[in-house]
Amino acid sequence: MSRGQSGPHYADEGAALAYFTNAKRSGFLIDAGPVFWVVSSGAMLIAAIALGVSLMISNFRDRALMATARELENTVQLLARHFDGQLEDFASIQKSVAAEIQNHVHTSKELKQLLSTEEFHRYLKMKVSEASDFAGVNIFDADGTYINSSEKWPVPPLNLSDRHYFQQLKSGATKRQVLVELVQSRVSTGRTVVVAQKISGPAGEFLGIVTRSVIPDVFENFFSSVVLEDGAINLLQEDGTMIARYPHVEAAVGQNFSSSILFTRKGPSGEYLTTHLISPVDGQERLASAGRLSLYPLTVVSSQPVSTALADWRQQTRVLLWAACATAGVISLMLWFVTRHLKTQHRRLDVAVNHMTQALLLFDSSERLVICNRRYLEIFGLSSDTIKPGRLLRDIVQYRKENGTFSGDVDAYCRMIKEARRVGKVSHNVARIPDGRWMQVVNQPLSEGGWVSTIEDVTEQRRSEERTIKLAHYDTLTDLPNRALFLKRLEEEISRCSDGSQLAVLFLDVDEFKSVNDSLGHHVGDELLRSMARSLQACLGMNEFVARLGGDEFSILASAVKSKEDVLALVQRIHEAIRQSHDCAGHHLTVDSSIGIAIAPADGISSDQILQNADLAMYEAKSSGRRTHRFFETGMEKKAKERRLLETELRKAIESEQIDVYYQPILDLHHNKIVGCEALARWNHAERGFVSPADFIPVAEQSGLIDDLGEYVLRKACREAAGWPGHIKLAVNVSPIQFKSGLLALKVVSALAETGLSARRLELEITEAVLIGDDEAALKILHELRAIGVRVALDDFGTGYSSLSYLQRFPFDKIKIDRSFVSSLTRERGSSGIVRAVVAMASEHKMITTAEGVETEEQRSMLRHLECDEMQGFLFSPARSADSIRELLRADATEGLVSVGASIG
Ligand code: C2E
Ligand code: CA
Ligand code: CA
């Protein structure tokens, strides 16, 4: 996985997630707060439900126990009241018997005498039968001796002076008149409950007791009808001895339970409290309530097992727990869904945010970081340990200051952000950080108070913009401003020169640059231009500005020009600067220039116009022999127009075949015979009259018309020459431009084929400009032509730069020595030496030499003497029309020898 500047690239979201999960481990990115809050509030909700439910359960439990307690207490009260009544009923016979006895008996002796009679037995029997089916009434005297009974007569001997209740009543240890006690029966088997009634004398002295007994089952049967579910009812004596219990527990009856917690804890008025206890009878956990009978020394205890008391509550609790668990379950499920959704969202946001090529920061309203993506850390080389959610803006900027990616004032920056937020507008700015990179920062305030910052590294963009600007405004070869920047600057200066000041625009064209380029190659030409650019820049002052307009054209803008003299001084400076020798790739070159000058606002008020006028002035300087300068004049425009007109007319002339071809004979100097003719174009203009090729050929070359014109001349001349005697050759001039299309060889072959002229009779005249630099294409064409037999001559030899070197590059068939050498041939210190050298060298390379422009007999004999092979010139004949040359050739053929003098005219 590559982690380049543009950030990692993932084939799918899964891989991206994996990547960011790893990133997450490094501990930064987005605040996971929401998930935490959702989870913790969900957990709190569940805890609250649990707490509420447990409170409810405990509350319900208390209530259930309280209800049971209330029920028990009610039962106890009911039973106490019931037994009071029942015992009262039960003991009423005893009471009335005791009362009866007390009315009649005053001593113990009397008691024994009066009552131990059968009569009293019957009385008792009658009394009891009135009442119920309960056991009978028995009477005991003060010694405890059984003296009478309602049941039996005579009574069996029996003494109960050892009975506890008897002793209690006799001793007066109790103030009670009645006692109830469970005893082992001495009459029957089993236990019985005895109710004993004291019989007192008039002075309160003890006379004896009346008893009546009942079996405990009677109580227990009754208990069974009122007992609570699973409950127990106990009847206890005052001292805690159990009399009866339902359900019956044999072992417990007769046991003393006075130590039970139930009887040890008492309320404020001595009443028993309902108590939670472990039953001493059966060990069960019970809720028990006790109450005393008001008339009898008895206590009723009602109890119920806690488990029974809580049975309903348990049921309730189960339902409640179910409901609570279900609710908690639903909440947990919802939480799970929500957190899962949040986490997915969070993860997606993570991927999105970290996949951005921009850095992104999100701050909340308290200027704390909420989100920070990986790109931010990468851009500023920060660590995820320092930059994490929760950090303050100020701290983050401070970190950047410390690691050298922020150079401003931290507080001022934070204030600026604050102010931008206050205004509530999006702010854009591009800032340069100390390491030279450019960052575009966009701060977008958010409605909830925070803001989002996006930061993009725009360094590359910026550099390419700068490059584009540079390309658009500067010339790549010389690094000088280009035409566009020059015009821009010119316009600015024009707009400033409204206050009467002037400015000058100098249009500079290098003289003969083309031949430097053509002869020494483009690399030398380029070097020359660079060197000139340096010289120009070096010679200019504060208020001068130089640009390269293209090719070998430069322009100089001089602002704050006061007079023509100022401009002339500048021209002088420029000429001096560029006339110095330029060292170009090993060549020491001296060049000159033609300068055209236009002054604003006099010569124009638009930049285009001023530059164009300076160009026209430069043209004028060129035409006036170069190496000079010209100020713009109104007539120049006219001349330029004329040039354009000439071009239009030439085009028409070529199309309508108005161009004629003349032929100038070439003579062999040794035999004085015509050996060939040079085809020369002639334009006989309807209005202008005869237009010289020296004027229209350059126009044709500049306008591209030369291709058509050249082909036209070639065909016409070939057709003509085909009709000449076979030994007469035809020479045709070919412009360097004609080599450019690469079709020249084809066109020549086609012309020869069409006219039937033998290739051997055709000679193409080219200038050294064709062999510029290392123009392999042109050489290839020349070789092709030579291969089919066409001869090639080097024209105008001696006018160019370093002609001799070209003779090495191509095996020419002929050298044409330029007219300038011929004309100076006969002068003192003339060119004879050069001509001799050329002839010698040519013969060495088996080349023929032809001297051009031979006008005098002197020149001819000199050339003959110098062993030049051929001549051409007005001395013999100028170029003639086709008809005229045909005639001449015929005459030449018949006469055999043409007298030079005779042919002139
Ligand atoms: P060039 O190739 O050097 O042609 C010779 C020029 O010298 C011709 O001028 C000719 O009339 C002139 N001349 C010949 N003998 C004498 C003399 O004794 N004294 C003087 N003063 N001049 C003499 P022309 O015909 O005016 O042509 C001028 C130039 O135009 C030619 O120079 C040639 O470079 C170009 N040219 C003419 N016709 C064509 C053509 O068809 N194609 C191309 N490419 N160039 C042509
Ligand atoms: Ca020529
Ligand atoms: Ca020539």
Coordinates of C-alpha atoms and ligand atoms in Angstrom, one line a residue, residues 664 678-682 690 692-694 696-697 701 706 709-710 713 732-735 738 765 767 795-796 816 818-819 852-855 872-875 877-879, ligand 1:
Q664 CA 20.6 34.3 -69.9
E678 CA 20.0 30.3 -66.7
A679 CA 16.2 30.7 -66.3
L680 CA 15.3 33.9 -64.7
A681 CA 11.7 34.9 -63.7
R682 CA 10.3 38.1 -65.2
F690 CA 8.7 45.5 -65.3
S692 CA 12.6 43.0 -60.8
P693 CA 12.9 39.5 -59.3
A694 CA 15.1 41.1 -56.7
F696 CA 9.3 40.1 -55.9
I697 CA 11.3 37.0 -55.1
E701 CA 9.6 33.8 -50.2
I706 CA 7.7 30.7 -53.9
L709 CA 6.3 30.2 -58.5
G710 CA 9.4 28.0 -58.5
V713 CA 9.3 28.4 -63.7
V732 CA 17.1 26.9 -62.7
N733 CA 17.3 28.9 -59.4
V734 CA 15.8 27.1 -56.4
S735 CA 15.0 29.0 -53.2
Q738 CA 11.5 25.2 -51.7
E765 CA 21.3 26.7 -58.6
T767 CA 22.6 29.2 -52.3
D795 CA 25.1 30.1 -56.5
D796 CA 26.3 33.6 -55.4
K816 CA 29.1 30.4 -59.4
D818 CA 29.3 36.2 -57.4
R819 CA 29.1 39.4 -59.4
E852 CA 28.6 35.9 -63.0
G853 CA 28.0 39.5 -64.1
V854 CA 30.8 39.8 -66.6
E855 CA 30.3 43.2 -68.2
Q872 CA 27.7 34.8 -67.8
G873 CA 26.9 38.5 -68.1
F874 CA 25.8 41.5 -70.0
L875 CA 29.1 41.4 -72.0
S877 CA 23.9 38.8 -73.3
P878 CA 21.4 39.7 -70.6
A879 CA 18.5 37.4 -70.0
Ligands
C2E1 P1 21.1 35.5 -59.7 O1 20.7 34.0 -59.6 O2 22.4 35.8 -59.2 O3 20.9 35.8 -61.2 C1 21.7 36.6 -61.9 C2 21.2 38.0 -61.9 O4 22.2 38.9 -62.4 C3 20.0 38.2 -62.8 O5 19.2 39.3 -62.3 C4 20.7 38.8 -64.0 O6 19.8 39.5 -64.9 C5 21.8 39.6 -63.4 N1 22.9 39.8 -64.4 C6 23.4 38.9 -65.2 N2 24.5 39.5 -65.9 C7 24.7 40.7 -65.4 C8 25.7 41.7 -65.5 O7 26.6 41.6 -66.4 N3 25.6 42.8 -64.8 C9 24.6 42.9 -63.9 N4 24.6 44.0 -63.2 N5 23.7 42.0 -63.6 C10 23.7 40.9 -64.4 P2 17.7 39.1 -62.1 O8 17.2 38.4 -63.3 O9 17.2 40.4 -61.8 O10 17.6 38.2 -60.9 C11 17.9 38.6 -59.7 C12 17.9 37.4 -58.8 O11 16.6 36.9 -58.6 C13 18.7 36.2 -59.2 O12 20.0 36.3 -59.0 C14 18.0 35.1 -58.5 O13 18.6 35.0 -57.3 C15 16.6 35.6 -58.3 N6 15.8 34.9 -59.3 C16 15.5 35.2 -60.5 N7 14.6 34.3 -61.1 C17 14.4 33.4 -60.1 C18 13.6 32.2 -60.1 O14 13.0 31.8 -61.0 N8 13.7 31.5 -58.9 C19 14.4 31.9 -57.9 N9 14.4 31.2 -56.8 N10 15.1 33.0 -57.9 C20 15.1 33.7 -59.0

